[in-house]
């Protein structure tokens, strides 16, 4: 039962609108940096655009999707009207205000610090305050998800929490705790400097705080995708979830091990001890576990659908899958990109292997493949699946939808594979300009050109996506029925307490954060003389 | 359902969940803090505790080695956001009086006719740093050094504020404006040269870097050559020496000629 459709639609529309803008900026950046573009003679414009692209794609877009999807899950999985609708709108408007507040200094060139902040670079204080407002808005959503679940629990004592809601709340708790790192960095370190109260900043400590956020945020982005894998795909293709418990275990594993691993982003940084880097590296390896569990469970679930449709043989069932179903297509594309991206990730998390690709275009290729590819393509699928229920109108043109998904998949591969390649060749990331006339990098010009073409394929796909959704708002009305989630082969009648609640896993998540981050943060905070003068963007 | 049922050792999920997590943590900690440090034959540890401290990144006081005596003095200027903030009319007035003795080379309005830098409207931080460097000997010049050596901190600040206060006037000898050379707007990434404009204005400005528009071509060329040869060494992180060394003579000519041909009123008003 979806009651607050306007609320959910508002989140989705805002998310996809800003996504469209940021996607355009991204394509422009790829073009201008490639041999086919004419250099604009001003790197500052490039970094301005890059900051806007990253801030929207990293903070605003996925957060809004997770929030909108979360509200939809809460209402339809719990079959209960959303409690705290006013608060939900407050959160939404905080994000709107925060985004506008952040984007103005970025557009004026006063905050070209990239979305990862990079202290001692310091931009205009309103940029950071805007980001803080976005995070505060999303924390309201976290609280609401928790409140709605507990209201439901009171009405259904001891009943198994529906999987979609269980996973959704796990994702919200992960975000709540993950965002604390960047919040500490902003509130304790960056904002006082940006506001002019201090002139120096402990850049090392700031980077450690940010690594607290920066890796687990990826799993927060991933949560809606994984929820879609487990609770939408099997239903949409006519199958069942192979194992409800396996799904729950995957989500709680994300909760526990997604957090204490962020220092693999600081392998090349001198301020963290090698022992802690090793622990973080080992825990990063563990994150592969819930993903492998998921791949197994979803493949098994998909096989169930195929066999129900008459598929036979060891692999012959694959042909029996409903390949014309956009959800099936999105899942397959997502898995392929997850596979390649995940394999690349194993290299990034290895202390020694990382050294060869650290700060190269490989990294940019990696996170675009995982986030822009595997994750975002499922955001599209979620939108397509929910749209008829939100608008009360049918999405008629399945062929257009399939084209859009194909274009996104092909575009992402064409964009990111050459990116990985030039990264291995040593091309650095975050550069506004490359002199492809120089014999040393002239051979990379072809790869970079392909990559830029991929960017335009992605842009085409993104525009198509918005067109499909917009047309869906004006299509003839049709009752899509209640929104339902996939059922498991064995629907749980009872679930062990630990897999029906989050407390144990949240406690472990916090405990591991303390063990893996406590000492490095404390020593850095207490060591004197570790601050450096701030470098103000656009100031003399 | 209550926390008491969950957080108890009779709950197998609790025992296993906490047990496995703790076991992984302990194993990785032992490997990371003890096994791997000792696996590096090129590092010697006194004992296990020493290895653990090293792997944990315990800050250690650097060995008490005195820095080798520098043959030449280095720049020691410290600039904080308070150093030159809120110039008072009195400070500017004092600076104007002091500037009488600078006028013979730098011009009565801060515009030089003698291939010395034009100081009118130059950033205060720049003049402040250069005067300090002339005084300390980090930068030397037969004419400037004797002038600077007797200045007090207060006088240097006043002079800086006075010149920063003056309007940026066009130089006496404007040449036709030249197109932007590559070195100014692109730099030379493969030789590690950032665009001149990314610090010296026209693209962006970094604290301590002067704007160069309308400055004397001869002067700028001489400074680039001095940086390249190492005769001038008051760039704190050697950034100008590294850049100038990697520049070709042609690029030095182009950059100097380009900046000299620009009117100073196009300097971004960011201060």
CSV table of C-alpha atoms in Angstrom, one decimal, chain B:
chain,number,residue,atom,x,y,z
B,1,UNK,CA,12.0,-9.9,22.5
B,2,UNK,CA,14.4,-7.8,24.4
B,3,UNK,CA,18.0,-6.8,24.4
B,4,UNK,CA,18.5,-9.2,27.3
B,5,UNK,CA,17.6,-12.2,25.1
B,6,UNK,CA,19.8,-10.9,22.3
B,7,UNK,CA,23.0,-10.0,24.2
B,8,UNK,CA,23.5,-13.2,26.1
B,9,UNK,CA,25.9,-16.0,25.7
B,10,UNK,CA,23.1,-18.5,25.6
B,11,UNK,CA,22.1,-16.9,22.3
B,12,UNK,CA,24.1,-18.8,19.7
B,13,UNK,CA,23.9,-15.9,17.2
B,14,UNK,CA,25.4,-13.6,19.7
B,15,UNK,CA,28.2,-16.0,20.7
B,16,UNK,CA,29.0,-16.9,17.1
B,17,UNK,CA,28.7,-13.4,15.8
B,18,UNK,CA,30.8,-11.8,18.4
B,19,UNK,CA,33.2,-14.8,18.5
B,20,UNK,CA,33.9,-14.9,14.8
B,21,UNK,CA,34.3,-11.1,14.6
B,22,UNK,CA,36.7,-11.0,17.5
B,23,UNK,CA,38.6,-14.0,16.2
B,24,UNK,CA,39.1,-12.3,12.8
B,25,UNK,CA,40.1,-9.1,14.5
B,26,UNK,CA,42.6,-10.8,16.7
B,27,UNK,CA,44.1,-12.9,13.8
B,28,UNK,CA,44.4,-9.8,11.5
B,29,UNK,CA,45.9,-7.8,14.4
B,30,UNK,CA,48.5,-10.4,15.2
B,31,UNK,CA,49.4,-10.7,11.5
B,32,UNK,CA,49.4,-6.9,11.0
B,33,UNK,CA,51.2,-5.9,14.1
B,34,UNK,CA,53.6,-8.8,14.8
B,35,UNK,CA,54.0,-11.2,11.9
B,36,UNK,CA,54.3,-8.7,9.0
B,37,UNK,CA,56.7,-6.2,10.8
B,38,UNK,CA,59.1,-9.1,11.5
B,39,UNK,CA,58.6,-10.4,8.0
B,40,UNK,CA,60.5,-7.4,6.7
B,41,UNK,CA,64.2,-8.3,6.9
B,42,UNK,CA,65.3,-4.8,6.2
B,43,UNK,CA,63.7,-3.4,9.4
B,44,UNK,CA,65.1,-4.3,12.8
B,45,UNK,CA,62.9,-4.2,15.9
B,46,UNK,CA,64.2,-4.4,19.5
B,47,UNK,CA,61.3,-6.5,20.7
B,48,UNK,CA,57.7,-7.4,20.0
B,49,UNK,CA,56.4,-4.2,21.6
B,50,UNK,CA,58.7,-2.1,19.4
B,51,UNK,CA,57.2,-3.9,16.3
B,52,UNK,CA,53.6,-3.3,17.5
B,53,UNK,CA,54.3,0.4,18.1
B,54,UNK,CA,55.8,0.8,14.7
B,55,UNK,CA,52.9,-1.0,13.0
B,56,UNK,CA,50.4,1.1,15.0
B,57,UNK,CA,52.1,4.2,13.8
B,58,UNK,CA,52.9,5.5,17.3
B,59,UNK,CA,54.4,9.0,16.7
B,60,UNK,CA,58.0,9.0,17.4
B,61,UNK,CA,60.3,11.9,18.1
B,62,UNK,CA,62.7,12.3,15.3
B,63,UNK,CA,66.2,11.4,16.1
B,64,UNK,CA,68.1,14.4,17.5
B,65,UNK,CA,70.1,15.3,14.4
B,66,UNK,CA,70.8,18.9,13.7
B,67,UNK,CA,70.0,20.0,10.2
B,68,UNK,CA,73.1,20.5,8.1
B,69,UNK,CA,74.2,24.0,8.0
B,70,UNK,CA,72.7,25.8,5.0
B,71,UNK,CA,75.2,27.5,2.8
B,72,UNK,CA,72.6,30.2,1.9
B,73,UNK,CA,69.7,31.4,4.0
B,74,UNK,CA,66.2,30.2,3.2
B,75,UNK,CA,63.0,32.1,3.4
B,76,UNK,CA,61.5,32.1,6.9
B,77,UNK,CA,58.5,34.2,6.3
B,78,UNK,CA,55.4,33.1,8.2
B,79,UNK,CA,52.1,34.5,7.0
B,80,UNK,CA,48.9,33.9,8.9
B,81,UNK,CA,45.5,35.3,8.1
B,82,UNK,CA,46.0,37.9,10.8
B,83,UNK,CA,49.3,39.2,9.6
B,84,UNK,CA,48.1,41.8,7.1
B,85,UNK,CA,44.4,41.8,7.9
B,86,UNK,CA,42.3,45.0,8.2
B,87,UNK,CA,44.8,47.6,7.1
B,88,UNK,CA,44.3,50.9,9.0
B,89,UNK,CA,44.6,54.3,7.4
B,90,UNK,CA,47.5,55.0,9.7
B,91,UNK,CA,49.4,52.0,8.5
B,92,UNK,CA,48.9,52.9,4.9
B,93,UNK,CA,49.9,56.5,5.7
B,94,UNK,CA,53.1,55.4,7.4
B,95,UNK,CA,53.8,53.1,4.4
B,96,UNK,CA,53.3,56.0,2.0
B,97,UNK,CA,56.0,58.0,3.9
B,98,UNK,CA,58.4,55.1,4.0
B,99,UNK,CA,57.7,54.5,0.3
B,100,UNK,CA,59.4,57.8,-0.6
B,101,UNK,CA,62.7,56.1,-0.6
B,102,UNK,CA,61.5,53.3,-2.9
B,103,UNK,CA,60.2,55.8,-5.5
B,104,UNK,CA,63.5,56.2,-7.3
B,105,UNK,CA,63.3,52.7,-8.7
B,106,UNK,CA,59.7,51.7,-8.3
B,107,UNK,CA,58.2,55.0,-9.3
B,108,UNK,CA,56.4,57.7,-7.3
B,109,UNK,CA,53.0,56.0,-8.2
B,110,UNK,CA,54.4,52.5,-7.8
B,111,UNK,CA,55.0,52.2,-11.6
B,112,UNK,CA,58.6,51.6,-12.4
B,113,UNK,CA,60.5,53.2,-15.3
B,114,UNK,CA,63.6,51.2,-14.4
B,115,UNK,CA,62.7,47.6,-15.1
B,116,UNK,CA,62.0,47.2,-11.4
B,117,UNK,CA,58.7,45.6,-10.5
B,118,UNK,CA,55.6,47.7,-10.5
B,119,UNK,CA,54.3,47.6,-7.0
B,120,UNK,CA,51.1,49.6,-7.3
B,121,UNK,CA,48.3,47.3,-6.3
B,122,UNK,CA,50.5,44.3,-5.8
B,123,UNK,CA,49.2,41.8,-3.2
B,124,UNK,CA,50.3,42.8,0.3
B,125,UNK,CA,51.5,39.3,1.1
B,126,UNK,CA,53.9,39.4,-1.8
B,127,UNK,CA,55.6,42.6,-0.9
B,128,UNK,CA,55.7,41.5,2.8
B,129,UNK,CA,57.4,38.2,1.9
B,130,UNK,CA,60.0,39.7,-0.5
B,131,UNK,CA,61.0,42.5,1.9
B,132,UNK,CA,61.4,40.0,4.7
B,133,UNK,CA,63.5,37.8,2.4
B,134,UNK,CA,65.7,40.8,1.4
B,135,UNK,CA,66.1,41.6,5.0
B,136,UNK,CA,67.0,38.1,6.1
B,137,UNK,CA,69.3,37.5,3.1
B,138,UNK,CA,67.1,34.7,1.6
B,139,UNK,CA,66.9,36.9,-1.5
B,140,UNK,CA,69.8,39.2,-2.4
B,141,UNK,CA,70.1,42.2,-4.7
B,142,UNK,CA,72.8,44.8,-4.8
B,143,UNK,CA,70.2,47.6,-4.7
B,144,UNK,CA,67.4,46.2,-2.6
B,145,UNK,CA,69.3,44.4,0.1
B,146,UNK,CA,70.8,47.6,1.7
B,147,UNK,CA,67.3,49.2,1.7
B,148,UNK,CA,65.6,46.2,3.3
B,149,UNK,CA,68.2,45.4,6.0
B,150,UNK,CA,67.2,48.2,8.3
B,151,UNK,CA,63.4,47.9,8.0
B,152,UNK,CA,61.4,46.8,11.1
B,153,UNK,CA,58.6,44.3,11.0
B,154,UNK,CA,56.2,47.1,11.4
B,155,UNK,CA,57.7,49.1,8.5
B,156,UNK,CA,57.6,46.1,6.2
B,157,UNK,CA,53.9,45.5,7.0
B,158,UNK,CA,53.1,49.2,6.5
B,159,UNK,CA,54.9,49.3,3.1
B,160,UNK,CA,53.1,46.2,2.0
B,161,UNK,CA,49.7,47.6,2.9
B,162,UNK,CA,50.5,50.9,1.3
B,163,UNK,CA,51.5,49.4,-2.1
B,164,UNK,CA,48.5,47.0,-2.0
B,165,UNK,CA,46.3,50.1,-1.5
B,166,UNK,CA,47.5,51.9,-4.6
B,167,UNK,CA,45.4,51.5,-7.7
B,168,UNK,CA,46.8,49.2,-10.4
B,169,UNK,CA,47.8,51.6,-13.2
B,170,UNK,CA,48.9,50.6,-16.7
B,171,UNK,CA,52.7,50.6,-17.2
B,172,UNK,CA,54.5,53.2,-19.2
B,173,UNK,CA,55.4,50.9,-22.0
B,174,UNK,CA,52.5,48.8,-22.9
B,175,UNK,CA,53.1,46.6,-25.9
B,176,UNK,CA,50.4,45.2,-28.2
B,177,UNK,CA,48.7,42.3,-26.4
B,178,UNK,CA,50.0,38.9,-27.3
B,179,UNK,CA,48.0,35.7,-27.6
B,180,UNK,CA,48.2,33.5,-24.5
B,181,UNK,CA,51.2,31.1,-24.9
B,182,UNK,CA,50.8,27.5,-23.9
B,183,UNK,CA,53.1,27.7,-21.0
B,184,UNK,CA,50.8,30.3,-19.4
B,185,UNK,CA,47.5,28.5,-19.8
B,186,UNK,CA,48.4,24.8,-20.1
B,187,UNK,CA,51.8,24.6,-18.4
B,188,UNK,CA,53.7,21.5,-19.6
B,189,UNK,CA,52.2,18.6,-17.7
B,190,UNK,CA,54.7,16.1,-18.9
B,191,UNK,CA,57.6,18.2,-17.5
B,192,UNK,CA,55.7,18.8,-14.3
B,193,UNK,CA,55.1,22.5,-15.0
B,194,UNK,CA,51.8,23.9,-13.9
B,195,UNK,CA,50.3,26.7,-16.0
B,196,UNK,CA,51.8,30.1,-14.9
B,197,UNK,CA,48.3,31.3,-14.7
B,198,UNK,CA,47.2,28.8,-12.1
B,199,UNK,CA,49.2,30.7,-9.4
B,200,UNK,CA,50.0,34.1,-10.9
B,201,UNK,CA,46.5,35.1,-11.8
B,202,UNK,CA,44.6,34.9,-15.1
B,203,UNK,CA,43.4,31.4,-14.1
B,204,UNK,CA,43.8,31.4,-10.3
B,205,UNK,CA,46.0,33.0,-7.6
B,206,UNK,CA,47.8,31.3,-4.8
B,207,UNK,CA,48.8,33.2,-1.7
B,208,UNK,CA,52.4,34.6,-1.9
B,209,UNK,CA,52.4,34.6,-5.8
B,210,UNK,CA,52.5,38.1,-7.3
B,211,UNK,CA,50.3,39.0,-10.2
B,212,UNK,CA,52.5,39.7,-13.2
B,213,UNK,CA,50.4,41.6,-15.7
B,214,UNK,CA,52.3,44.7,-17.0
B,215,UNK,CA,55.5,43.9,-15.2
B,216,UNK,CA,58.8,44.5,-16.9
B,217,UNK,CA,59.7,41.8,-19.4
B,218,UNK,CA,63.4,42.2,-18.7
B,219,UNK,CA,62.7,41.8,-15.0
B,220,UNK,CA,60.6,38.7,-15.3
B,221,UNK,CA,63.0,37.1,-17.6
B,222,UNK,CA,65.9,37.8,-15.3
B,223,UNK,CA,64.0,36.3,-12.4
B,224,UNK,CA,63.1,33.1,-14.3
B,225,UNK,CA,66.8,32.7,-15.3
B,226,UNK,CA,67.9,33.4,-11.7
B,227,UNK,CA,65.5,30.7,-10.4
B,228,UNK,CA,66.7,28.3,-13.1
B,229,UNK,CA,70.3,28.8,-12.2
B,230,UNK,CA,69.6,28.7,-8.5
B,231,UNK,CA,70.9,32.2,-7.9
B,232,UNK,CA,67.5,33.1,-6.5
B,233,UNK,CA,66.2,30.6,-3.9
B,234,UNK,CA,63.6,32.2,-1.7
B,235,UNK,CA,60.7,30.1,-3.1
B,236,UNK,CA,59.9,28.1,-0.1
B,237,UNK,CA,59.2,24.7,-1.6
B,238,UNK,CA,61.4,25.2,-4.6
B,239,UNK,CA,58.4,25.4,-6.8
B,240,UNK,CA,59.7,28.3,-9.0
B,241,UNK,CA,63.2,26.8,-9.2
B,242,UNK,CA,61.7,23.4,-10.4
B,243,UNK,CA,59.5,25.1,-12.9
B,244,UNK,CA,62.1,27.5,-14.2
B,245,UNK,CA,64.7,24.7,-14.6
B,246,UNK,CA,62.3,22.7,-16.7
B,247,UNK,CA,61.3,25.6,-18.9
B,248,UNK,CA,62.9,26.1,-22.3
B,249,UNK,CA,64.5,29.4,-23.1
B,250,UNK,CA,61.8,30.0,-25.6
B,251,UNK,CA,59.1,29.4,-23.0
B,252,UNK,CA,60.8,31.9,-20.7
B,253,UNK,CA,60.8,34.5,-23.4
B,254,UNK,CA,57.1,33.8,-24.2
B,255,UNK,CA,55.9,33.9,-20.6
B,256,UNK,CA,57.8,37.1,-19.9
B,257,UNK,CA,56.7,38.8,-23.1
B,258,UNK,CA,53.1,37.8,-22.6
B,259,UNK,CA,52.7,39.0,-19.0
B,260,UNK,CA,54.5,42.3,-19.9
B,261,UNK,CA,51.9,42.9,-22.6
B,262,UNK,CA,48.9,42.5,-20.4
B,263,UNK,CA,47.2,45.5,-18.7
B,264,UNK,CA,47.3,45.1,-14.9
B,265,UNK,CA,43.6,46.1,-14.6
B,266,UNK,CA,42.6,42.6,-15.7
B,267,UNK,CA,44.0,41.1,-12.6
B,268,UNK,CA,41.2,39.2,-10.9
B,269,UNK,CA,39.9,41.3,-8.0
B,270,UNK,CA,39.8,38.5,-5.5
B,271,UNK,CA,41.4,40.1,-2.6
